[in-house]
PDB file of C-alpha atoms and ligand atoms in Angstrom:
ATOM      1  CA  MET Z   8       0.000   0.000   0.000  1.00 34.00           C
ATOM      2  CA  GLY Z   9       3.001   2.298  -0.436  1.00 35.00           C
ATOM      3  CA  LEU Z  10       2.697   5.683  -1.996  1.00 35.00           C
ATOM      4  CA  ARG Z  11       3.545   5.794  -5.632  1.00 37.00           C
ATOM      5  CA  THR Z  12       5.674   8.400  -7.243  1.00 37.00           C
ATOM      6  CA  LYS Z  13       3.816  10.680  -9.573  1.00 38.00           C
ATOM      7  CA  LYS Z  14       5.126  10.360 -13.093  1.00 38.00           C
ATOM      8  CA  SER Z  15       4.791  13.044 -15.680  1.00 39.00           C
ATOM      9  CA  ASP Z  16       2.539  11.727 -18.416  1.00 40.00           C
ATOM     10  CA  GLY Z  17       1.544  14.853 -20.221  1.00 39.00           C
ATOM     11  CA  HIS Z  18      -1.563  15.517 -18.153  1.00 42.00           C
ATOM     12  CA  LYS Z  19      -1.682  18.726 -16.234  1.00 47.00           C
ATOM     13  CA  PRO Z  20      -4.161  18.003 -13.506  1.00 54.00           C
ATOM     14  CA  VAL Z  21      -5.849  20.863 -11.768  1.00 61.00           C
ATOM     15  CA  GLY Z  22      -4.131  21.579  -8.493  1.00 53.00           C
ATOM     16  CA  SER Z  23      -0.879  19.899  -9.355  1.00 46.00           C
ATOM     17  CA  THR Z  24       2.214  21.316  -7.766  1.00 46.00           C
ATOM     18  CA  ALA Z  25       5.697  20.353  -8.775  1.00 42.00           C
ATOM     19  CA  GLY Z  26       7.200  17.083  -7.788  1.00 43.00           C
ATOM     20  CA  THR Z  27       5.143  15.502  -5.059  1.00 47.00           C
ATOM     21  CA  GLY Z  28       3.310  12.252  -5.657  1.00 62.00           C
ATOM     22  CA  ASP Z  29       1.635  12.358  -2.321  1.00 79.00           C
ATOM     23  CA  TRP Z  30      -1.846  13.297  -3.449  1.00 94.00           C
ATOM     24  CA  ALA Z  31      -4.861  12.465  -1.350  1.00 96.00           C
ATOM     25  CA  VAL Z  32      -6.985  12.207  -4.497  1.00 96.00           C
ATOM     26  CA  GLU Z  33      -5.784  11.911  -8.067  1.00 97.00           C
ATOM     27  CA  LEU Z  34      -8.004  11.539 -11.125  1.00 97.00           C
ATOM     28  CA  ARG Z  35      -6.514  11.098 -14.575  1.00 97.00           C
ATOM     29  CA  GLY Z  36      -8.597  11.253 -17.713  1.00 98.00           C
ATOM     30  CA  VAL Z  37     -11.690  10.099 -15.853  1.00 98.00           C
ATOM     31  CA  ARG Z  38     -14.700   9.591 -18.062  1.00 98.00           C
ATOM     32  CA  ARG Z  39     -18.069   8.201 -17.077  1.00 98.00           C
ATOM     33  CA  GLN Z  40     -20.639   7.401 -19.669  1.00 97.00           C
ATOM     34  CA  TYR Z  41     -24.134   6.102 -19.023  1.00 96.00           C
ATOM     35  CA  GLY Z  42     -25.647   4.066 -21.833  1.00 93.00           C
ATOM     36  CA  ARG Z  43     -24.264   3.633 -25.327  1.00 91.00           C
ATOM     37  CA  GLY Z  44     -24.610   4.924 -28.815  1.00 90.00           C
ATOM     38  CA  ALA Z  45     -26.795   7.869 -29.670  1.00 90.00           C
ATOM     39  CA  SER Z  46     -28.511   7.874 -26.280  1.00 92.00           C
ATOM     40  CA  ALA Z  47     -25.246   7.814 -24.287  1.00 94.00           C
ATOM     41  CA  VAL Z  48     -24.909  10.422 -21.546  1.00 95.00           C
ATOM     42  CA  HIS Z  49     -21.381  11.663 -20.933  1.00 96.00           C
ATOM     43  CA  ALA Z  50     -21.531  12.527 -17.251  1.00 97.00           C
ATOM     44  CA  LEU Z  51     -17.752  13.049 -16.948  1.00 98.00           C
ATOM     45  CA  ARG Z  52     -15.755  13.930 -20.046  1.00 97.00           C
ATOM     46  CA  GLY Z  53     -12.147  13.607 -18.927  1.00 97.00           C
ATOM     47  CA  ILE Z  54     -11.405  14.892 -15.451  1.00 98.00           C
ATOM     48  CA  ASP Z  55      -7.760  15.535 -14.504  1.00 97.00           C
ATOM     49  CA  LEU Z  56      -7.287  16.546 -10.948  1.00 95.00           C
ATOM     50  CA  ALA Z  57      -4.895  16.160  -8.037  1.00 97.00           C
ATOM     51  CA  LEU Z  58      -5.825  17.230  -4.525  1.00 97.00           C
ATOM     52  CA  ALA Z  59      -3.147  17.695  -1.886  1.00 96.00           C
ATOM     53  CA  ARG Z  60      -3.389  16.155   1.547  1.00 96.00           C
ATOM     54  CA  GLY Z  61      -4.715  18.632   4.032  1.00 97.00           C
ATOM     55  CA  SER Z  62      -6.746  20.528   1.437  1.00 97.00           C
ATOM     56  CA  PHE Z  63     -10.423  21.472   1.474  1.00 98.00           C
ATOM     57  CA  THR Z  64     -12.007  21.455  -1.984  1.00 98.00           C
ATOM     58  CA  ALA Z  65     -15.559  22.414  -2.848  1.00 98.00           C
ATOM     59  CA  VAL Z  66     -17.105  21.052  -6.036  1.00 98.00           C
ATOM     60  CA  MET Z  67     -19.845  23.139  -7.604  1.00 97.00           C
ATOM     61  CA  GLY Z  68     -21.753  23.187 -10.826  1.00 95.00           C
ATOM     62  CA  PRO Z  69     -25.257  23.354 -12.220  1.00 94.00           C
ATOM     63  CA  SER Z  70     -27.632  20.455 -11.859  1.00 93.00           C
ATOM     64  CA  GLY Z  71     -26.575  17.672 -14.221  1.00 95.00           C
ATOM     65  CA  SER Z  72     -22.982  18.949 -14.508  1.00 96.00           C
ATOM     66  CA  GLY Z  73     -21.578  15.712 -13.076  1.00 97.00           C
ATOM     67  CA  LYS Z  74     -20.990  16.519  -9.395  1.00 97.00           C
ATOM     68  CA  SER Z  75     -22.555  13.324  -8.027  1.00 96.00           C
ATOM     69  CA  THR Z  76     -20.866  11.198 -10.650  1.00 97.00           C
ATOM     70  CA  PHE Z  77     -17.553  12.875  -9.832  1.00 98.00           C
ATOM     71  CA  LEU Z  78     -17.968  12.192  -6.115  1.00 97.00           C
ATOM     72  CA  GLN Z  79     -19.001   8.592  -6.719  1.00 96.00           C
ATOM     73  CA  CYS Z  80     -16.054   7.906  -9.007  1.00 97.00           C
ATOM     74  CA  ALA Z  81     -13.554   9.725  -6.770  1.00 97.00           C
ATOM     75  CA  ALA Z  82     -14.766   7.786  -3.722  1.00 96.00           C
ATOM     76  CA  GLY Z  83     -14.727   4.378  -5.380  1.00 95.00           C
ATOM     77  CA  LEU Z  84     -18.516   4.056  -5.238  1.00 94.00           C
ATOM     78  CA  ASP Z  85     -18.729   3.952  -9.022  1.00 94.00           C
ATOM     79  CA  GLN Z  86     -16.227   2.861 -11.676  1.00 94.00           C
ATOM     80  CA  PRO Z  87     -15.249   5.306 -14.406  1.00 96.00           C
ATOM     81  CA  SER Z  88     -15.745   4.150 -17.993  1.00 96.00           C
ATOM     82  CA  SER Z  89     -12.085   5.047 -18.533  1.00 97.00           C
ATOM     83  CA  GLY Z  90      -9.272   6.808 -16.736  1.00 97.00           C
ATOM     84  CA  SER Z  91      -7.781   6.211 -13.349  1.00 97.00           C
ATOM     85  CA  VAL Z  92      -8.487   7.179  -9.752  1.00 97.00           C
ATOM     86  CA  ARG Z  93      -5.947   7.047  -6.948  1.00 96.00           C
ATOM     87  CA  LEU Z  94      -6.757   7.542  -3.311  1.00 96.00           C
ATOM     88  CA  GLY Z  95      -3.885   8.126  -0.904  1.00 93.00           C
ATOM     89  CA  GLY Z  96      -1.551   6.883  -3.610  1.00 92.00           C
ATOM     90  CA  THR Z  97      -3.461   3.622  -4.187  1.00 94.00           C
ATOM     91  CA  GLU Z  98      -4.827   2.950  -7.652  1.00 95.00           C
ATOM     92  CA  ILE Z  99      -8.437   1.918  -7.191  1.00 95.00           C
ATOM     93  CA  THR Z 100      -9.361   1.536 -10.842  1.00 91.00           C
ATOM     94  CA  GLY Z 101     -10.257  -2.069 -11.495  1.00 90.00           C
ATOM     95  CA  MET Z 102     -10.084  -3.019  -7.823  1.00 94.00           C
ATOM     96  CA  SER Z 103     -12.450  -5.802  -6.758  1.00 94.00           C
ATOM     97  CA  GLU Z 104     -15.641  -4.755  -4.977  1.00 93.00           C
ATOM     98  CA  ASN Z 105     -14.456  -6.460  -1.777  1.00 93.00           C
ATOM     99  CA  LYS Z 106     -11.170  -4.605  -1.768  1.00 94.00           C
ATOM    100  CA  LEU Z 107     -12.922  -1.341  -2.584  1.00 94.00           C
ATOM    101  CA  THR Z 108     -15.331  -1.828   0.297  1.00 93.00           C
ATOM    102  CA  ALA Z 109     -12.436  -2.480   2.658  1.00 92.00           C
ATOM    103  CA  LEU Z 110     -10.600   0.586   1.357  1.00 93.00           C
ATOM    104  CA  ARG Z 111     -13.665   2.792   1.747  1.00 93.00           C
ATOM    105  CA  ARG Z 112     -14.171   1.602   5.309  1.00 90.00           C
ATOM    106  CA  SER Z 113     -10.604   2.060   6.452  1.00 90.00           C
ATOM    107  CA  ARG Z 114      -9.378   4.986   4.398  1.00 93.00           C
ATOM    108  CA  LEU Z 115     -12.345   7.146   3.462  1.00 96.00           C
ATOM    109  CA  GLY Z 116     -14.891   9.077   5.470  1.00 96.00           C
ATOM    110  CA  PHE Z 117     -18.347  10.101   4.269  1.00 96.00           C
ATOM    111  CA  VAL Z 118     -20.688  12.865   5.355  1.00 96.00           C
ATOM    112  CA  PHE Z 119     -24.097  13.044   3.687  1.00 95.00           C
ATOM    113  CA  GLN Z 120     -26.897  15.566   3.651  1.00 94.00           C
ATOM    114  CA  ALA Z 121     -29.193  13.117   5.461  1.00 93.00           C
ATOM    115  CA  PHE Z 122     -26.616  12.274   8.217  1.00 94.00           C
ATOM    116  CA  ASN Z 123     -27.083   8.502   7.644  1.00 95.00           C
ATOM    117  CA  LEU Z 124     -26.598   7.490  11.275  1.00 97.00           C
ATOM    118  CA  LEU Z 125     -27.928   4.197  12.573  1.00 97.00           C
ATOM    119  CA  PRO Z 126     -30.847   5.137  14.837  1.00 97.00           C
ATOM    120  CA  SER Z 127     -30.689   2.048  17.031  1.00 97.00           C
ATOM    121  CA  LEU Z 128     -27.055   2.613  17.976  1.00 97.00           C
ATOM    122  CA  THR Z 129     -25.801   5.161  20.478  1.00 98.00           C
ATOM    123  CA  VAL Z 130     -23.731   8.104  19.316  1.00 98.00           C
ATOM    124  CA  GLU Z 131     -20.578   6.382  20.533  1.00 97.00           C
ATOM    125  CA  GLN Z 132     -21.505   3.147  18.733  1.00 97.00           C
ATOM    126  CA  ASN Z 133     -22.155   5.071  15.521  1.00 97.00           C
ATOM    127  CA  VAL Z 134     -18.708   6.636  15.760  1.00 97.00           C
ATOM    128  CA  LEU Z 135     -17.074   3.287  16.509  1.00 96.00           C
ATOM    129  CA  LEU Z 136     -18.845   1.583  13.612  1.00 95.00           C
ATOM    130  CA  PRO Z 137     -16.244   2.304  10.887  1.00 92.00           C
ATOM    131  CA  MET Z 138     -13.549   0.727  13.060  1.00 90.00           C
ATOM    132  CA  ARG Z 139     -15.712  -2.313  13.718  1.00 91.00           C
ATOM    133  CA  LEU Z 140     -16.590  -2.693  10.038  1.00 90.00           C
ATOM    134  CA  ALA Z 141     -12.930  -2.339   9.087  1.00 85.00           C
ATOM    135  CA  GLY Z 142     -12.091  -5.142  11.520  1.00 86.00           C
ATOM    136  CA  ALA Z 143     -10.033  -2.865  13.741  1.00 86.00           C
ATOM    137  CA  ARG Z 144     -10.303  -2.969  17.510  1.00 89.00           C
ATOM    138  CA  PRO Z 145     -12.781  -0.257  18.503  1.00 89.00           C
ATOM    139  CA  ASP Z 146     -10.780   2.433  20.254  1.00 93.00           C
ATOM    140  CA  ARG Z 147     -13.273   3.981  22.646  1.00 95.00           C
ATOM    141  CA  ARG Z 148     -10.844   6.549  23.970  1.00 96.00           C
ATOM    142  CA  HIS Z 149     -10.110   7.793  20.469  1.00 95.00           C
ATOM    143  CA  ALA Z 150     -13.833   7.869  19.659  1.00 96.00           C
ATOM    144  CA  ALA Z 151     -14.410   9.927  22.815  1.00 97.00           C
ATOM    145  CA  ASP Z 152     -11.636  12.327  21.771  1.00 96.00           C
ATOM    146  CA  VAL Z 153     -13.135  12.787  18.317  1.00 96.00           C
ATOM    147  CA  LEU Z 154     -16.604  13.306  19.794  1.00 97.00           C
ATOM    148  CA  ALA Z 155     -15.140  15.950  22.104  1.00 96.00           C
ATOM    149  CA  GLN Z 156     -13.494  17.613  19.101  1.00 94.00           C
ATOM    150  CA  VAL Z 157     -16.898  18.038  17.456  1.00 96.00           C
ATOM    151  CA  GLY Z 158     -18.381  19.371  20.692  1.00 96.00           C
ATOM    152  CA  LEU Z 159     -20.311  16.244  21.678  1.00 97.00           C
ATOM    153  CA  GLY Z 160     -18.124  14.947  24.498  1.00 96.00           C
ATOM    154  CA  ASP Z 161     -21.174  14.480  26.725  1.00 97.00           C
ATOM    155  CA  LYS Z 162     -23.513  12.906  24.156  1.00 97.00           C
ATOM    156  CA  GLY Z 163     -21.913   9.487  23.606  1.00 97.00           C
ATOM    157  CA  LYS Z 164     -24.742   7.555  25.243  1.00 98.00           C
ATOM    158  CA  ARG Z 165     -27.544   9.320  23.401  1.00 98.00           C
ATOM    159  CA  ARG Z 166     -29.304   7.960  20.323  1.00 98.00           C
ATOM    160  CA  PRO Z 167     -29.334  10.021  17.118  1.00 97.00           C
ATOM    161  CA  GLY Z 168     -33.078  10.616  17.472  1.00 97.00           C
ATOM    162  CA  GLN Z 169     -32.435  12.505  20.718  1.00 97.00           C
ATOM    163  CA  LEU Z 170     -30.167  15.004  18.973  1.00 97.00           C
ATOM    164  CA  SER Z 171     -30.772  18.049  16.784  1.00 97.00           C
ATOM    165  CA  GLY Z 172     -29.949  17.935  13.078  1.00 97.00           C
ATOM    166  CA  GLY Z 173     -26.746  19.875  13.641  1.00 97.00           C
ATOM    167  CA  GLN Z 174     -25.703  17.531  16.433  1.00 97.00           C
ATOM    168  CA  GLN Z 175     -26.444  14.514  14.238  1.00 97.00           C
ATOM    169  CA  GLN Z 176     -24.222  15.956  11.519  1.00 96.00           C
ATOM    170  CA  ARG Z 177     -21.493  16.454  14.137  1.00 97.00           C
ATOM    171  CA  VAL Z 178     -21.766  12.745  14.946  1.00 97.00           C
ATOM    172  CA  ALA Z 179     -21.468  11.979  11.236  1.00 97.00           C
ATOM    173  CA  ILE Z 180     -18.331  14.129  11.043  1.00 97.00           C
ATOM    174  CA  ALA Z 181     -16.857  12.350  14.072  1.00 97.00           C
ATOM    175  CA  ARG Z 182     -17.658   9.026  12.404  1.00 97.00           C
ATOM    176  CA  ALA Z 183     -15.997  10.223   9.198  1.00 97.00           C
ATOM    177  CA  LEU Z 184     -12.836  11.357  11.006  1.00 96.00           C
ATOM    178  CA  VAL Z 185     -12.412   8.513  13.474  1.00 95.00           C
ATOM    179  CA  THR Z 186     -10.368   6.268  11.178  1.00 92.00           C
ATOM    180  CA  ARG Z 187      -8.064   9.191  10.250  1.00 93.00           C
ATOM    181  CA  PRO Z 188      -9.027   8.673   6.614  1.00 94.00           C
ATOM    182  CA  ASP Z 189      -7.074   9.742   3.545  1.00 94.00           C
ATOM    183  CA  VAL Z 190     -10.090  11.725   2.376  1.00 97.00           C
ATOM    184  CA  VAL Z 191     -13.468  12.817   3.740  1.00 98.00           C
ATOM    185  CA  PHE Z 192     -16.119  13.081   1.015  1.00 98.00           C
ATOM    186  CA  ALA Z 193     -19.021  15.328   1.927  1.00 97.00           C
ATOM    187  CA  ASP Z 194     -22.157  15.457  -0.214  1.00 96.00           C
ATOM    188  CA  GLU Z 195     -24.226  18.597   0.512  1.00 96.00           C
ATOM    189  CA  PRO Z 196     -23.390  18.234   4.231  1.00 96.00           C
ATOM    190  CA  THR Z 197     -25.349  21.353   5.172  1.00 96.00           C
ATOM    191  CA  GLY Z 198     -28.276  20.836   2.806  1.00 94.00           C
ATOM    192  CA  ALA Z 199     -30.651  19.915   5.638  1.00 94.00           C
ATOM    193  CA  LEU Z 200     -29.489  22.529   8.134  1.00 95.00           C
ATOM    194  CA  ASP Z 201     -30.379  26.147   8.914  1.00 96.00           C
ATOM    195  CA  THR Z 202     -27.794  28.827   8.140  1.00 96.00           C
ATOM    196  CA  THR Z 203     -26.363  29.125  11.663  1.00 96.00           C
ATOM    197  CA  THR Z 204     -26.034  25.387  12.159  1.00 96.00           C
ATOM    198  CA  ALA Z 205     -24.600  25.039   8.658  1.00 96.00           C
ATOM    199  CA  ALA Z 206     -21.893  27.552   9.527  1.00 97.00           C
ATOM    200  CA  GLU Z 207     -20.978  25.527  12.627  1.00 96.00           C
ATOM    201  CA  ILE Z 208     -20.725  22.317  10.607  1.00 96.00           C
ATOM    202  CA  LEU Z 209     -18.606  23.996   7.926  1.00 97.00           C
ATOM    203  CA  GLY Z 210     -16.399  25.433  10.663  1.00 97.00           C
ATOM    204  CA  LEU Z 211     -15.878  21.911  11.972  1.00 96.00           C
ATOM    205  CA  LEU Z 212     -14.864  20.647   8.540  1.00 97.00           C
ATOM    206  CA  ARG Z 213     -12.514  23.621   8.199  1.00 97.00           C
ATOM    207  CA  ASN Z 214     -11.000  22.808  11.622  1.00 95.00           C
ATOM    208  CA  ALA Z 215     -10.590  19.163  10.648  1.00 95.00           C
ATOM    209  CA  VAL Z 216      -8.460  20.337   7.729  1.00 97.00           C
ATOM    210  CA  ASP Z 217      -6.512  23.009   9.624  1.00 96.00           C
ATOM    211  CA  GLY Z 218      -6.176  21.234  12.957  1.00 94.00           C
ATOM    212  CA  LEU Z 219      -6.108  17.543  12.089  1.00 93.00           C
ATOM    213  CA  GLY Z 220      -4.673  17.685   8.574  1.00 94.00           C
ATOM    214  CA  ALA Z 221      -7.783  16.031   7.120  1.00 96.00           C
ATOM    215  CA  THR Z 222      -8.495  16.250   3.396  1.00 97.00           C
ATOM    216  CA  VAL Z 223     -12.061  17.233   2.545  1.00 98.00           C
ATOM    217  CA  VAL Z 224     -13.841  17.107  -0.816  1.00 98.00           C
ATOM    218  CA  MET Z 225     -17.309  18.615  -0.573  1.00 98.00           C
ATOM    219  CA  VAL Z 226     -20.024  18.807  -3.199  1.00 97.00           C
ATOM    220  CA  THR Z 227     -22.321  21.744  -2.584  1.00 96.00           C
ATOM    221  CA  HIS Z 228     -24.629  24.056  -4.457  1.00 93.00           C
ATOM    222  CA  ASP Z 229     -24.261  26.723  -1.772  1.00 95.00           C
ATOM    223  CA  PRO Z 230     -21.657  29.468  -2.413  1.00 97.00           C
ATOM    224  CA  ALA Z 231     -21.608  30.283   1.323  1.00 97.00           C
ATOM    225  CA  ALA Z 232     -20.555  26.684   2.031  1.00 97.00           C
ATOM    226  CA  ALA Z 233     -17.983  26.669  -0.766  1.00 98.00           C
ATOM    227  CA  ALA Z 234     -16.431  29.827   0.733  1.00 98.00           C
ATOM    228  CA  TYR Z 235     -15.039  27.645   3.554  1.00 98.00           C
ATOM    229  CA  ALA Z 236     -12.930  25.673   1.078  1.00 98.00           C
ATOM    230  CA  ASP Z 237      -9.362  26.390  -0.006  1.00 97.00           C
ATOM    231  CA  ARG Z 238     -10.428  26.026  -3.578  1.00 97.00           C
ATOM    232  CA  VAL Z 239     -13.623  25.738  -5.535  1.00 98.00           C
ATOM    233  CA  LEU Z 240     -13.778  23.478  -8.539  1.00 97.00           C
ATOM    234  CA  PHE Z 241     -16.506  24.272 -11.053  1.00 97.00           C
ATOM    235  CA  LEU Z 242     -17.966  21.512 -13.168  1.00 97.00           C
ATOM    236  CA  ALA Z 243     -20.009  22.152 -16.280  1.00 96.00           C
ATOM    237  CA  ASP Z 244     -21.238  19.498 -18.650  1.00 96.00           C
ATOM    238  CA  GLY Z 245     -18.905  16.856 -17.234  1.00 97.00           C
ATOM    239  CA  GLU Z 246     -15.757  18.947 -17.438  1.00 97.00           C
ATOM    240  CA  ILE Z 247     -13.778  21.154 -15.084  1.00 97.00           C
ATOM    241  CA  ALA Z 248     -14.864  24.586 -16.193  1.00 96.00           C
ATOM    242  CA  GLY Z 249     -12.583  26.466 -13.837  1.00 95.00           C
ATOM    243  CA  THR Z 250     -11.328  26.847 -10.295  1.00 96.00           C
ATOM    244  CA  LEU Z 251     -11.215  29.631  -7.734  1.00 97.00           C
ATOM    245  CA  PRO Z 252      -8.749  29.785  -4.880  1.00 96.00           C
ATOM    246  CA  ARG Z 253     -10.275  30.653  -1.525  1.00 93.00           C
ATOM    247  CA  ALA Z 254     -13.025  33.090  -2.433  1.00 96.00           C
ATOM    248  CA  SER Z 255     -15.984  34.854  -0.893  1.00 97.00           C
ATOM    249  CA  ALA Z 256     -19.525  33.558  -1.297  1.00 97.00           C
ATOM    250  CA  ALA Z 257     -20.259  36.534  -3.571  1.00 97.00           C
ATOM    251  CA  GLN Z 258     -17.278  35.779  -5.821  1.00 97.00           C
ATOM    252  CA  ILE Z 259     -18.266  32.110  -5.997  1.00 97.00           C
ATOM    253  CA  ALA Z 260     -21.896  32.946  -6.760  1.00 96.00           C
ATOM    254  CA  ALA Z 261     -20.779  35.315  -9.507  1.00 95.00           C
ATOM    255  CA  ARG Z 262     -18.661  32.595 -11.097  1.00 95.00           C
ATOM    256  CA  MET Z 263     -21.538  30.130 -10.869  1.00 93.00           C
ATOM    257  CA  THR Z 264     -23.804  32.406 -12.855  1.00 92.00           C
ATOM    258  CA  THR Z 265     -21.329  32.377 -15.750  1.00 90.00           C
ATOM    259  CA  LEU Z 266     -21.580  28.575 -15.915  1.00 84.00           C
ATOM    260  CA  THR Z 267     -25.264  28.098 -15.685  1.00 69.00           C
ATOM    261  CA  ALA Z 268     -28.347  28.311 -17.778  1.00 54.00           C
ATOM    262  CA  PRO Z 269     -30.187  31.656 -17.672  1.00 51.00           C
ATOM    263  CA  SER Z 270     -32.940  30.251 -15.477  1.00 49.00           C
ATOM    264  CA  PHE Z 271     -30.414  29.241 -12.826  1.00 50.00           C
ATOM    265  CA  ALA Z 272     -28.582  32.549 -13.090  1.00 48.00           C
ATOM    266  CA  GLU Z 273     -31.842  34.399 -12.534  1.00 51.00           C
ATOM    267  CA  ALA Z 274     -32.626  32.231  -9.537  1.00 53.00           C
ATOM    268  CA  ALA Z 275     -29.159  32.826  -8.072  1.00 54.00           C
ATOM    269  CA  THR Z 276     -29.459  36.578  -8.588  1.00 56.00           C
ATOM    270  CA  ALA Z 277     -32.893  36.611  -7.042  1.00 52.00           C
ATOM    271  CA  ALA Z 278     -31.738  34.626  -3.982  1.00 50.00           C
TER     272      ALA Z 278
HETATM  273  P1  ADP G 313     -25.140  16.580 -10.725  1.00 90.86           P
HETATM  274  O1  ADP G 313     -24.780  15.839  -9.484  1.00 90.86           O
HETATM  275  O2  ADP G 313     -24.206  17.725 -11.011  1.00 90.86           O
HETATM  276  O3  ADP G 313     -26.567  17.016 -10.772  1.00 90.86           O
HETATM  277  P2  ADP G 313     -24.953  13.994 -12.026  1.00 90.86           P
HETATM  278  O4  ADP G 313     -23.574  13.486 -11.804  1.00 90.86           O
HETATM  279  O5  ADP G 313     -26.039  13.461 -11.155  1.00 90.86           O
HETATM  280  O6  ADP G 313     -24.922  15.596 -11.966  1.00 90.86           O
HETATM  281  O7  ADP G 313     -25.381  13.725 -13.534  1.00 90.86           O
HETATM  282  C1  ADP G 313     -24.578  14.040 -14.649  1.00 90.86           C
HETATM  283  C2  ADP G 313     -25.284  13.579 -15.901  1.00 90.86           C
HETATM  284  O8  ADP G 313     -25.356  12.170 -15.920  1.00 90.86           O
HETATM  285  C3  ADP G 313     -26.716  14.082 -16.010  1.00 90.86           C
HETATM  286  O9  ADP G 313     -26.999  14.314 -17.360  1.00 90.86           O
HETATM  287  C4  ADP G 313     -27.525  12.908 -15.502  1.00 90.86           C
HETATM  288  O10 ADP G 313     -28.817  12.906 -16.060  1.00 90.86           O
HETATM  289  C5  ADP G 313     -26.707  11.730 -15.974  1.00 90.86           C
HETATM  290  N1  ADP G 313     -26.826  10.550 -15.109  1.00 90.86           N
HETATM  291  C6  ADP G 313     -26.488  10.462 -13.813  1.00 90.86           C
HETATM  292  N2  ADP G 313     -26.715   9.223 -13.342  1.00 90.86           N
HETATM  293  C7  ADP G 313     -27.235   8.507 -14.366  1.00 90.86           C
HETATM  294  C8  ADP G 313     -27.674   7.160 -14.522  1.00 90.86           C
HETATM  295  N3  ADP G 313     -27.613   6.271 -13.513  1.00 90.86           N
HETATM  296  N4  ADP G 313     -28.130   6.784 -15.728  1.00 90.86           N
HETATM  297  C9  ADP G 313     -28.168   7.652 -16.767  1.00 90.86           C
HETATM  298  N5  ADP G 313     -27.768   8.935 -16.695  1.00 90.86           N
HETATM  299  C10 ADP G 313     -27.307   9.364 -15.505  1.00 90.86           C
END
């Protein structure tokens, strides 16, 4: 499972910096096509991208631009039609489903809009679950530390149903961080939360990057959420249409309107 050295192959992936091969996420020429022939949908049309460890990347784009497909392919939940994906230096393209499942459990973290906690388990058990599933000895002290880091040090014995939405998402973040994963993939993590709670959750993700060295890749449609990232990646029609280094919500929203259909631009301006 050693890290591989990045070789120059003519691609110039977004975010590449000279020399290092130590990317948390690396996509090369990733294409994903649904269906064949005239009715084929090209959801990803050749994505080249390298994300450094300890970076926070937001992925934005209009509906249908390929964000979900990108996240699924980058996280080993879906196989590209062609191209390669490396996570923490490990090539996952062509990996067996069993190996991929093991890799996802031990080396990736996930945070979803709908929290996806198991309601019958306590908060602590939910956080310990990735370790159990990965076959590692559940480290209760570490789980308690991570719960304290997300501000839930006193909630370990509760069930998710006894917590607010924001608290449930904190549990999900603790669960995502507990294995010290190579990458945390977040899919609209604040989509179900009010603005204040969303800001707290985004602050936690930011702290995970700054304080713990976590790598976060977050799909969002919300410019205010994307403003927490180090870099925003814009997708349009299955391609990377541009990037913005750390930018304000207003700057991100302005860029979005240049990518989108008039109806979306009007909606964004009206919002
Ligand atoms: P986004 O997340 O940005 O809305 P998606 O990745 O969901 O975009 O979709 C990208 C394109 O691929 C869209 O045209 C969508 O209709 C198509 N697509 C996504 N999933 C499937 C599927 N399972 N079968 C056929 N087409 C799909």
